[in-house]
CSV table of C-alpha atoms in Angstrom, one decimal:
chain,number,residue,atom,x,y,z
I,1,UNK,CA,130.7,29.3,83.0
I,2,UNK,CA,133.7,28.7,85.2
I,3,UNK,CA,137.1,29.0,83.5
I,4,UNK,CA,139.0,25.7,83.4
I,5,UNK,CA,142.0,25.6,85.8
I,6,UNK,CA,145.1,24.1,84.2
I,7,UNK,CA,148.4,23.0,85.8
I,8,UNK,CA,151.1,25.6,85.6
I,9,UNK,CA,153.3,25.1,82.6
I,10,UNK,CA,156.9,26.3,82.5
I,11,UNK,CA,159.4,26.3,79.7
I,12,UNK,CA,163.1,25.7,80.7
I,13,UNK,CA,165.8,26.5,78.2
I,14,UNK,CA,168.9,24.5,79.0
I,15,UNK,CA,172.5,25.0,77.7
I,16,UNK,CA,174.3,22.2,75.8
I,17,UNK,CA,176.2,19.8,78.0
I,18,UNK,CA,175.3,17.0,80.3
I,19,UNK,CA,176.1,19.1,83.3
I,20,UNK,CA,173.4,21.5,82.4
I,21,UNK,CA,170.8,19.1,81.0
I,22,UNK,CA,170.9,16.7,84.0
I,23,UNK,CA,169.8,19.2,86.7
I,24,UNK,CA,167.1,20.6,84.4
I,25,UNK,CA,165.7,17.1,84.1
I,26,UNK,CA,165.8,16.7,87.9
I,27,UNK,CA,164.1,20.1,88.4
I,28,UNK,CA,161.3,19.2,85.9
I,29,UNK,CA,160.8,15.8,87.6
I,30,UNK,CA,160.4,17.4,91.0
I,31,UNK,CA,158.1,20.1,89.7
I,32,UNK,CA,155.8,17.4,88.2
I,33,UNK,CA,156.0,15.0,91.2
I,34,UNK,CA,155.6,17.4,94.1
I,35,UNK,CA,154.0,20.6,92.7
I,36,UNK,CA,151.8,19.6,89.8
I,37,UNK,CA,153.7,21.6,87.3
I,38,UNK,CA,154.1,20.6,83.6
I,39,UNK,CA,157.4,21.5,81.9
I,40,UNK,CA,158.7,21.8,78.4
I,41,UNK,CA,162.5,21.4,78.3
I,42,UNK,CA,164.1,23.2,75.3
I,43,UNK,CA,167.4,22.1,74.0
I,44,UNK,CA,169.6,23.2,71.1
I,45,UNK,CA,170.1,21.3,67.8
I,46,UNK,CA,173.6,22.9,67.7
I,47,UNK,CA,176.3,21.5,70.0
I,48,UNK,CA,174.1,18.7,71.2
I,49,UNK,CA,175.6,15.5,72.5
I,50,UNK,CA,174.3,11.9,72.4
I,51,UNK,CA,175.0,11.8,76.1
I,52,UNK,CA,171.9,14.1,76.6
I,53,UNK,CA,169.6,11.4,75.2
I,54,UNK,CA,169.3,9.0,78.2
I,55,UNK,CA,168.3,11.7,80.6
I,56,UNK,CA,165.7,13.1,78.2
I,57,UNK,CA,164.4,9.7,77.2
I,58,UNK,CA,163.6,8.7,80.8
I,59,UNK,CA,161.2,11.7,81.4
I,60,UNK,CA,157.7,10.8,82.5
I,61,UNK,CA,155.2,11.1,79.6
I,62,UNK,CA,152.4,13.7,79.9
I,63,UNK,CA,154.0,16.0,82.5
I,64,UNK,CA,157.4,16.8,80.8
I,65,UNK,CA,157.9,17.3,77.1
I,66,UNK,CA,160.9,18.3,75.1
I,67,UNK,CA,161.6,20.6,72.1
I,68,UNK,CA,164.8,21.2,70.2
I,69,UNK,CA,165.6,24.5,68.6
I,70,UNK,CA,166.9,24.1,65.0
I,71,UNK,CA,170.6,24.1,64.5
I,72,UNK,CA,172.3,27.4,63.7
I,73,UNK,CA,175.6,27.9,61.9
I,74,UNK,CA,178.7,28.5,64.1
I,75,UNK,CA,181.4,27.5,61.5
I,76,UNK,CA,182.4,31.2,61.3
I,77,UNK,CA,183.9,31.1,64.8
I,78,UNK,CA,187.6,30.4,65.1
I,79,UNK,CA,188.6,26.8,65.6
I,80,UNK,CA,190.0,27.7,69.0
I,81,UNK,CA,186.9,29.7,70.2
I,82,UNK,CA,186.2,29.2,73.9
I,83,UNK,CA,183.5,26.7,74.7
I,84,UNK,CA,181.4,29.4,76.4
I,85,UNK,CA,181.8,31.6,73.2
I,86,UNK,CA,180.4,28.7,71.2
I,87,UNK,CA,177.5,28.2,73.6
I,88,UNK,CA,176.5,31.9,73.9
I,89,UNK,CA,176.8,32.3,70.1
I,90,UNK,CA,174.4,29.5,69.6
I,91,UNK,CA,172.0,31.0,72.3
I,92,UNK,CA,172.0,34.4,70.6
I,93,UNK,CA,171.6,33.1,67.0
I,94,UNK,CA,168.7,30.8,68.2
I,95,UNK,CA,166.7,33.6,69.7
I,96,UNK,CA,164.3,33.9,66.6
I,97,UNK,CA,163.6,30.2,66.8
I,98,UNK,CA,163.0,30.5,70.6
I,99,UNK,CA,160.5,33.4,70.0
I,100,UNK,CA,158.6,31.3,67.5
I,101,UNK,CA,158.5,28.3,69.9
I,102,UNK,CA,157.2,30.4,72.8
I,103,UNK,CA,154.6,32.0,70.6
I,104,UNK,CA,153.4,28.6,69.6
I,105,UNK,CA,153.3,27.4,73.2
I,106,UNK,CA,151.4,30.5,74.3
I,107,UNK,CA,148.8,29.8,71.7
I,108,UNK,CA,148.5,26.0,71.9
I,109,UNK,CA,149.3,24.9,75.4
I,110,UNK,CA,146.2,24.8,77.7
I,111,UNK,CA,148.0,26.7,80.4
I,112,UNK,CA,150.0,28.9,78.0
I,113,UNK,CA,153.4,29.6,79.4
I,114,UNK,CA,153.3,30.3,83.2
I,115,UNK,CA,157.0,31.1,83.4
I,116,UNK,CA,160.2,30.9,81.4
I,117,UNK,CA,163.4,29.7,82.9
I,118,UNK,CA,166.8,30.3,81.2
I,119,UNK,CA,169.9,28.3,82.1
I,120,UNK,CA,172.9,30.1,83.5
I,121,UNK,CA,174.5,30.5,80.0
I,122,UNK,CA,171.2,31.5,78.3
I,123,UNK,CA,170.2,34.8,80.0
I,124,UNK,CA,170.1,36.6,76.6
I,125,UNK,CA,166.9,34.6,76.1
I,126,UNK,CA,165.2,36.5,78.9
I,127,UNK,CA,164.6,39.4,76.6
I,128,UNK,CA,162.4,37.2,74.4
I,129,UNK,CA,160.2,36.2,77.4
I,130,UNK,CA,160.1,39.8,78.5
I,131,UNK,CA,158.8,40.9,75.1
I,132,UNK,CA,156.1,38.3,75.2
I,133,UNK,CA,155.0,39.2,78.7
I,134,UNK,CA,156.1,35.9,80.3
I,135,UNK,CA,157.5,35.9,83.9
I,136,UNK,CA,161.2,35.1,83.5
I,137,UNK,CA,163.7,33.3,85.8
I,138,UNK,CA,167.3,32.2,85.7
I,139,UNK,CA,167.8,28.5,86.5
I,140,UNK,CA,171.3,28.5,88.0
I,141,UNK,CA,172.6,24.9,88.3
I,142,UNK,CA,175.8,25.8,90.2
I,143,UNK,CA,176.5,27.5,93.5
I,144,UNK,CA,175.1,30.8,94.7
I,145,UNK,CA,178.6,32.0,95.3
I,146,UNK,CA,179.4,31.4,91.6
I,147,UNK,CA,176.3,33.4,90.6
I,148,UNK,CA,177.4,36.2,92.8
I,149,UNK,CA,180.8,36.4,91.1
I,150,UNK,CA,179.1,36.5,87.6
I,151,UNK,CA,176.8,39.3,88.8
I,152,UNK,CA,179.9,41.1,89.9
I,153,UNK,CA,181.8,40.6,86.6
I,154,UNK,CA,180.6,43.9,85.0
I,155,UNK,CA,181.8,45.8,88.0
I,156,UNK,CA,185.1,43.9,88.1
I,157,UNK,CA,185.6,44.8,84.4
I,158,UNK,CA,184.8,48.5,85.0
I,159,UNK,CA,187.0,49.0,88.0
I,160,UNK,CA,190.1,46.9,87.1
I,161,UNK,CA,192.4,46.7,84.1
I,162,UNK,CA,194.7,43.8,85.0
I,163,UNK,CA,194.1,40.1,84.5
I,164,UNK,CA,192.2,38.4,87.2
I,165,UNK,CA,195.1,36.3,88.3
I,166,UNK,CA,197.0,39.5,88.9
I,167,UNK,CA,194.5,41.2,91.2
I,168,UNK,CA,196.3,42.7,94.2
I,169,UNK,CA,193.9,41.2,96.8
I,170,UNK,CA,191.1,38.8,97.1
I,171,UNK,CA,187.6,39.4,95.7
I,172,UNK,CA,185.3,39.7,98.7
I,173,UNK,CA,181.5,39.6,98.0
I,174,UNK,CA,178.7,39.7,100.6
I,175,UNK,CA,178.3,36.3,102.3
I,176,UNK,CA,181.0,34.7,100.1
I,177,UNK,CA,184.4,33.2,100.8
I,178,UNK,CA,187.3,35.5,99.8
I,179,UNK,CA,188.4,34.4,96.3
I,180,UNK,CA,191.8,35.0,94.7
I,181,UNK,CA,191.5,36.3,91.1
I,182,UNK,CA,192.7,33.0,89.7
I,183,UNK,CA,189.9,31.2,91.4
I,184,UNK,CA,187.2,33.2,89.6
I,185,UNK,CA,185.5,31.5,86.7
I,186,UNK,CA,187.9,30.5,84.0
I,187,UNK,CA,186.3,32.4,81.1
I,188,UNK,CA,187.2,35.8,82.8
I,189,UNK,CA,190.8,35.0,83.2
I,190,UNK,CA,192.0,36.5,79.9
I,191,UNK,CA,190.7,39.9,78.9
I,192,UNK,CA,191.9,39.7,75.3
I,193,UNK,CA,189.7,36.6,74.7
I,194,UNK,CA,186.3,37.5,73.2
I,195,UNK,CA,184.7,35.3,75.9
I,196,UNK,CA,185.6,37.9,78.5
I,197,UNK,CA,183.1,40.5,77.2
I,198,UNK,CA,180.5,37.7,76.8
I,199,UNK,CA,180.8,37.0,80.5
I,200,UNK,CA,180.4,40.7,81.3
I,201,UNK,CA,177.2,40.8,79.2
I,202,UNK,CA,176.0,37.6,80.9
I,203,UNK,CA,176.2,39.4,84.2
I,204,UNK,CA,174.1,42.3,82.8
I,205,UNK,CA,171.6,40.0,81.2
I,206,UNK,CA,170.9,38.3,84.6
I,207,UNK,CA,169.4,41.6,85.8
I,208,UNK,CA,166.4,41.0,83.5
I,209,UNK,CA,165.1,38.1,85.5
I,210,UNK,CA,162.3,38.0,88.2
I,211,UNK,CA,164.2,35.5,90.3
I,212,UNK,CA,167.1,33.0,90.5
I,213,UNK,CA,166.3,29.3,91.0
I,214,UNK,CA,169.6,28.0,92.4
I,215,UNK,CA,170.9,24.4,92.7
I,216,UNK,CA,172.1,24.8,96.3
I,217,UNK,CA,170.9,24.3,99.8
I,218,UNK,CA,170.8,26.3,103.0
I,219,UNK,CA,173.3,24.3,105.1
I,220,UNK,CA,175.8,24.6,102.3
I,221,UNK,CA,175.5,28.3,101.5
I,222,UNK,CA,173.6,29.8,104.5
I,223,UNK,CA,175.7,33.0,104.8
I,224,UNK,CA,175.6,33.6,101.0
I,225,UNK,CA,171.8,33.1,100.9
I,226,UNK,CA,171.3,35.5,103.8
I,227,UNK,CA,173.5,38.2,102.2
I,228,UNK,CA,171.8,37.8,98.9
I,229,UNK,CA,168.4,38.2,100.5
I,230,UNK,CA,169.5,41.5,102.0
I,231,UNK,CA,170.6,42.6,98.5
I,232,UNK,CA,167.3,41.5,96.9
I,233,UNK,CA,165.3,43.1,99.7
I,234,UNK,CA,167.0,46.4,98.7
I,235,UNK,CA,166.2,45.8,95.1
I,236,UNK,CA,169.8,45.2,94.0
I,237,UNK,CA,169.0,41.8,92.6
I,238,UNK,CA,166.0,39.6,92.1
I,239,UNK,CA,165.5,37.1,94.9
I,240,UNK,CA,167.2,33.7,94.9
I,241,UNK,CA,165.6,30.4,95.8
I,242,UNK,CA,167.7,27.5,97.0
I,243,UNK,CA,166.0,24.4,95.6
I,244,UNK,CA,168.8,21.9,95.7
I,245,UNK,CA,170.5,19.6,95.8
I,246,UNK,CA,169.0,18.5,92.5
I,247,UNK,CA,170.7,15.1,92.4
I,248,UNK,CA,169.3,12.0,90.8
I,249,UNK,CA,168.5,9.2,93.3
I,250,UNK,CA,170.6,6.0,93.1
I,251,UNK,CA,169.0,3.3,91.1
I,252,UNK,CA,170.0,-0.3,90.4
I,253,UNK,CA,168.2,0.0,87.1
I,254,UNK,CA,170.2,3.1,86.1
I,255,UNK,CA,173.5,1.2,86.9
I,256,UNK,CA,172.3,-1.3,84.4
I,257,UNK,CA,174.5,-4.1,85.6
I,258,UNK,CA,177.6,-2.2,84.7
I,259,UNK,CA,180.7,-4.3,85.4
I,260,UNK,CA,182.2,-1.7,87.7
I,261,UNK,CA,179.3,-2.4,90.2
I,262,UNK,CA,180.1,-6.1,90.2
I,263,UNK,CA,183.7,-5.2,90.8
I,264,UNK,CA,182.8,-2.9,93.7
I,265,UNK,CA,180.7,-5.6,95.3
I,266,UNK,CA,183.9,-7.6,95.8
I,267,UNK,CA,185.8,-4.7,97.5
I,268,UNK,CA,186.0,-4.0,101.3
I,269,UNK,CA,183.9,-1.2,102.7
I,270,UNK,CA,185.3,2.4,102.2
I,271,UNK,CA,188.4,1.1,100.5
I,272,UNK,CA,188.0,2.3,96.9
I,273,UNK,CA,189.1,5.7,95.5
I,274,UNK,CA,186.8,6.7,92.7
I,275,UNK,CA,188.5,8.8,90.0
I,276,UNK,CA,186.4,10.7,87.5
I,277,UNK,CA,187.0,14.2,86.1
I,278,UNK,CA,183.5,14.9,84.8
I,279,UNK,CA,181.6,14.4,81.6
I,280,UNK,CA,183.7,17.0,79.8
I,281,UNK,CA,187.1,16.9,81.6
I,282,UNK,CA,190.1,15.7,79.6
I,283,UNK,CA,193.7,15.4,80.7
I,284,UNK,CA,196.9,15.6,78.6
I,285,UNK,CA,198.8,12.5,77.7
I,286,UNK,CA,201.5,13.5,80.2
I,287,UNK,CA,199.0,14.1,83.0
I,288,UNK,CA,197.2,10.8,82.2
I,289,UNK,CA,200.5,8.9,82.6
I,290,UNK,CA,201.3,10.8,85.9
I,291,UNK,CA,197.9,10.1,87.3
I,292,UNK,CA,198.2,6.4,86.4
I,293,UNK,CA,201.6,6.2,88.0
I,294,UNK,CA,200.4,8.0,91.1
I,295,UNK,CA,197.4,5.7,91.6
I,296,UNK,CA,199.7,2.7,91.3
I,297,UNK,CA,202.2,4.1,93.8
I,298,UNK,CA,199.5,5.1,96.3
I,299,UNK,CA,198.8,1.5,97.1
I,300,UNK,CA,195.0,2.3,97.2
I,301,UNK,CA,192.2,0.5,95.5
I,302,UNK,CA,190.8,2.6,92.7
I,303,UNK,CA,188.1,2.8,90.1
I,304,UNK,CA,189.1,5.1,87.3
I,305,UNK,CA,186.8,6.4,84.6
I,306,UNK,CA,189.5,7.3,82.0
I,307,UNK,CA,189.2,9.2,78.7
I,308,UNK,CA,191.4,9.6,75.6
I,309,UNK,CA,193.9,12.4,76.4
I,310,UNK,CA,194.0,15.7,74.7
I,311,UNK,CA,197.0,18.0,74.9
I,312,UNK,CA,195.3,21.1,73.7
I,313,UNK,CA,191.9,21.3,75.5
I,314,UNK,CA,191.0,20.2,79.0
I,315,UNK,CA,187.3,20.2,78.1
I,316,UNK,CA,187.6,18.4,74.8
I,317,UNK,CA,184.9,15.8,75.6
I,318,UNK,CA,182.3,18.4,76.7
I,319,UNK,CA,180.2,17.9,73.5
I,320,UNK,CA,180.9,14.2,73.3
I,321,UNK,CA,183.3,12.8,70.8
I,322,UNK,CA,184.4,10.0,73.1
I,323,UNK,CA,186.8,7.3,71.9
I,324,UNK,CA,186.1,3.7,72.2
I,325,UNK,CA,187.5,1.6,75.0
I,326,UNK,CA,190.6,0.3,73.1
I,327,UNK,CA,191.5,3.9,72.3
I,328,UNK,CA,191.4,5.0,75.9
I,329,UNK,CA,193.2,2.1,77.4
I,330,UNK,CA,195.9,2.3,74.8
I,331,UNK,CA,197.0,5.6,76.3
I,332,UNK,CA,197.8,4.1,79.7
I,333,UNK,CA,201.4,3.3,80.7
I,334,UNK,CA,202.6,0.0,79.4
I,335,UNK,CA,201.9,-2.8,81.9
I,336,UNK,CA,199.7,-0.5,84.1
I,337,UNK,CA,196.6,-2.6,83.8
I,338,UNK,CA,198.3,-5.9,84.5
I,339,UNK,CA,200.3,-4.5,87.5
I,340,UNK,CA,197.2,-3.0,89.1
I,341,UNK,CA,194.5,-5.6,88.2
I,342,UNK,CA,194.4,-6.9,91.8
I,343,UNK,CA,193.5,-3.5,93.2
I,344,UNK,CA,192.2,-1.3,90.4
I,345,UNK,CA,189.7,-1.2,87.6
I,346,UNK,CA,189.8,1.3,84.6
I,347,UNK,CA,186.5,2.0,82.9
I,348,UNK,CA,186.6,3.8,79.5
I,349,UNK,CA,184.6,7.0,79.1
I,350,UNK,CA,181.5,6.5,81.3
I,351,UNK,CA,180.3,4.8,84.5
I,352,UNK,CA,177.1,5.2,86.6
I,353,UNK,CA,178.5,7.9,89.0
I,354,UNK,CA,175.5,8.3,91.4
I,355,UNK,CA,175.4,4.5,92.0
I,356,UNK,CA,179.2,4.4,92.4
I,357,UNK,CA,179.3,7.1,95.0
I,358,UNK,CA,176.5,5.5,96.9
I,359,UNK,CA,178.3,2.1,97.0
I,360,UNK,CA,179.5,1.0,100.4
I,361,UNK,CA,183.0,0.2,99.0
I,362,UNK,CA,183.7,3.8,97.9
I,363,UNK,CA,185.7,5.9,100.4
I,364,UNK,CA,186.9,8.8,98.3
I,365,UNK,CA,186.4,10.7,95.1
I,366,UNK,CA,189.0,12.3,92.8
I,367,UNK,CA,186.8,15.0,91.2
I,368,UNK,CA,187.1,18.0,88.9
I,369,UNK,CA,184.6,19.7,91.3
I,370,UNK,CA,181.9,20.3,88.7
I,371,UNK,CA,178.9,21.4,90.7
I,372,UNK,CA,176.8,18.3,89.8
I,373,UNK,CA,179.6,16.0,91.0
I,374,UNK,CA,180.0,18.2,94.1
I,375,UNK,CA,176.4,17.8,95.0
I,376,UNK,CA,176.4,14.1,94.2
I,377,UNK,CA,179.4,13.4,96.5
I,378,UNK,CA,177.7,15.4,99.3
I,379,UNK,CA,174.5,13.4,98.9
I,380,UNK,CA,176.5,10.3,99.2
I,381,UNK,CA,178.7,11.5,102.1
I,382,UNK,CA,182.0,10.8,100.3
I,383,UNK,CA,185.1,13.1,100.7
I,384,UNK,CA,186.9,14.6,97.7
I,385,UNK,CA,190.3,15.1,96.3
I,386,UNK,CA,189.8,18.2,94.3
I,387,UNK,CA,191.3,18.4,90.8
I,388,UNK,CA,189.6,21.4,89.1
I,389,UNK,CA,190.0,21.8,85.3
I,390,UNK,CA,187.8,24.6,83.8
I,391,UNK,CA,184.6,26.7,84.2
I,392,UNK,CA,183.9,27.5,87.9
I,393,UNK,CA,185.6,24.4,89.2
I,394,UNK,CA,188.5,26.2,91.0
I,395,UNK,CA,185.9,28.2,92.8
I,396,UNK,CA,184.0,25.1,93.7
I,397,UNK,CA,187.2,23.5,95.0
I,398,UNK,CA,187.7,26.5,97.3
I,399,UNK,CA,184.1,26.1,98.5
I,400,UNK,CA,184.6,22.3,99.2
I,401,UNK,CA,188.0,22.7,100.8
I,402,UNK,CA,189.3,23.8,104.2
I,403,UNK,CA,188.3,27.4,103.5
I,404,UNK,CA,184.7,26.3,103.0
I,405,UNK,CA,182.8,23.3,104.1
I,406,UNK,CA,185.9,21.1,104.6
I,407,UNK,CA,185.1,17.9,102.7
I,408,UNK,CA,187.9,18.2,100.1
I,409,UNK,CA,191.6,18.0,100.0
I,410,UNK,CA,193.5,19.5,97.1
I,411,UNK,CA,196.2,18.3,94.6
I,412,UNK,CA,199.0,20.7,93.8
I,413,UNK,CA,200.3,21.1,90.2
I,414,UNK,CA,203.8,22.1,89.3
I,415,UNK,CA,204.1,25.8,88.4
I,416,UNK,CA,206.3,25.3,85.4
I,417,UNK,CA,203.9,23.1,83.4
I,418,UNK,CA,200.6,22.8,85.4
I,419,UNK,CA,201.1,19.0,85.7
I,420,UNK,CA,200.2,17.2,89.0
I,421,UNK,CA,203.2,14.8,89.4
I,422,UNK,CA,202.8,11.2,90.4
I,423,UNK,CA,204.4,11.7,93.8
I,424,UNK,CA,201.7,14.3,94.6
I,425,UNK,CA,199.0,12.0,93.3
I,426,UNK,CA,200.2,9.1,95.5
I,427,UNK,CA,200.6,11.2,98.6
I,428,UNK,CA,197.2,13.0,98.2
I,429,UNK,CA,195.4,9.7,97.5
I,430,UNK,CA,196.8,8.1,100.6
I,431,UNK,CA,196.0,11.1,102.7
I,432,UNK,CA,192.4,11.2,101.6
I,433,UNK,CA,191.8,7.4,102.0
I,434,UNK,CA,193.8,6.6,105.2
I,435,UNK,CA,195.2,9.9,106.6
I,436,UNK,CA,194.1,12.2,109.4
I,437,UNK,CA,193.0,15.0,107.0
I,438,UNK,CA,191.0,12.5,105.1
I,439,UNK,CA,189.3,11.4,108.2
I,440,UNK,CA,188.3,15.0,109.0
I,441,UNK,CA,187.0,15.4,105.4
I,442,UNK,CA,185.0,12.2,105.7
I,443,UNK,CA,183.3,13.5,108.9
I,444,UNK,CA,182.4,16.7,107.1
I,445,UNK,CA,181.1,14.8,104.1
I,446,UNK,CA,178.8,12.8,106.3
I,447,UNK,CA,177.5,15.9,108.1
I,448,UNK,CA,176.7,17.5,104.7
I,449,UNK,CA,175.0,14.3,103.6
I,450,UNK,CA,172.5,14.6,106.5
I,451,UNK,CA,171.9,18.3,105.7
I,452,UNK,CA,171.3,17.5,102.1
I,453,UNK,CA,168.8,14.9,103.0
I,454,UNK,CA,167.0,17.3,105.4
I,455,UNK,CA,166.8,19.9,102.6
I,456,UNK,CA,164.8,17.7,100.4
I,457,UNK,CA,162.3,16.1,102.7
I,458,UNK,CA,158.7,17.3,102.4
I,459,UNK,CA,158.5,20.5,104.3
I,460,UNK,CA,162.3,20.9,104.1
I,461,UNK,CA,164.0,24.2,103.0
I,462,UNK,CA,164.4,23.1,99.3
I,463,UNK,CA,160.8,21.8,99.1
I,464,UNK,CA,159.4,25.1,100.6
I,465,UNK,CA,161.5,27.3,98.3
I,466,UNK,CA,160.3,25.5,95.2
I,467,UNK,CA,156.7,25.6,96.5
I,468,UNK,CA,157.0,29.4,97.0
I,469,UNK,CA,158.2,29.8,93.4
I,470,UNK,CA,155.3,27.7,92.1
I,471,UNK,CA,152.8,29.7,94.1
I,472,UNK,CA,154.2,32.9,92.5
I,473,UNK,CA,153.8,31.3,89.1
I,474,UNK,CA,150.2,30.4,89.9
I,475,UNK,CA,149.4,33.9,91.1
I,476,UNK,CA,151.0,35.4,88.0
I,477,UNK,CA,149.1,33.1,85.7
I,478,UNK,CA,145.8,34.1,87.4
I,479,UNK,CA,146.5,37.8,86.9
I,480,UNK,CA,144.3,39.4,84.1
I,481,UNK,CA,147.2,41.7,83.2
I,482,UNK,CA,149.6,38.9,82.7
I,483,UNK,CA,147.0,37.0,80.7
I,484,UNK,CA,146.4,40.0,78.4
I,485,UNK,CA,150.1,40.6,78.0
I,486,UNK,CA,150.8,36.9,77.2
I,487,UNK,CA,147.9,36.8,74.7
I,488,UNK,CA,149.3,40.0,73.0
I,489,UNK,CA,152.8,38.5,72.8
I,490,UNK,CA,151.4,35.3,71.2
I,491,UNK,CA,149.7,37.4,68.6
I,492,UNK,CA,146.2,36.3,69.8
């Protein structure tokens, strides 16, 4: 009797945070729509945010399911523990729950578990999949250059003793832009912080995987991809597959009649500067006031997604905790809303970013340079004014700027307090929207928009890369040795 053939079934473990959940949802959607793969997306009960829910609730029934690992205690961590420390601690303490879930899926799912994908902050979980005989991959939702620097972190820690910002020369990795130490990921900037050693271990844990599935595309990181392939061909690293940009398509339904879309409809083409510093980005009260004053002085039309300031933590809203509209607007300078009502709109907390960037009225984007936002602005062909805050955002700003693809200008903060003053905001906003440098960035943005489109068409580079990965999964699932190992891991 012929054995039934089931669609490949992959399990994807995502880190907490909208910036991690959203690209996982898009990856699972494409796997189902274009490659016939079913997916279980695994989230964490700890550190979850209500902002995750809309993305997960919209998943197509039958092909994509979700599971949440039980919450684990993290109240023993210091109150000022780094955000990555909190996430990695949750990942490690949840490993027994993950093992139980994978065993259950191996035993109960018709296709078992064809492959296991761990998010960039969850590579400790690869050991569980390895023990259970399941092919294991890292889903990396940021740039390949960023991945290269994290893989290099153990070597950097071994060969240097100073803080990253004090490195005597740039870090030069194969196929990557030269990076000053201060532009490396923010968690490695302070050796005394416990998060430093966690990042070193992260780089070592990546070596357990069978491949990296990266949210990038060839035209954006061609040289890095070629150099990484040479390394993987020599067995230094597992191969990398560029499957991006994983960006949600614009949808009138998704915008949901948001009032900012009605406001944009009334603005001239290319005239509005969109200001949003990400789902987790938070400014201080002083910086919020300077940004407001700079936008007003610039004379440019603007749409600003503003959040309640926080003087202690620039990623205070990462796990949610948003204020209401009155709280947010109350922090703006007195009279600001009235004085700018003819040219500006301030939206508290959230707005439909993909739809905004795709609107004909938007001509520029003040962005924190989170990778999701970077890809979304490329897909829309909108130039950027880079304002990095944390994580790998400084590195992304370098990649987007004149040293890299050239679609971003940069704001400059004062050395004494790190605040970007109002005069700088006004000057940079005008340059992006109506200056010569802005015009060059706009041309570069449109060129990348076309390249991003080409990457995703059927038969394009991203489609082929993902198809190649799926074919490997299918071959692995058909292997008797893999089937025996998986059955043994499931306790069958």
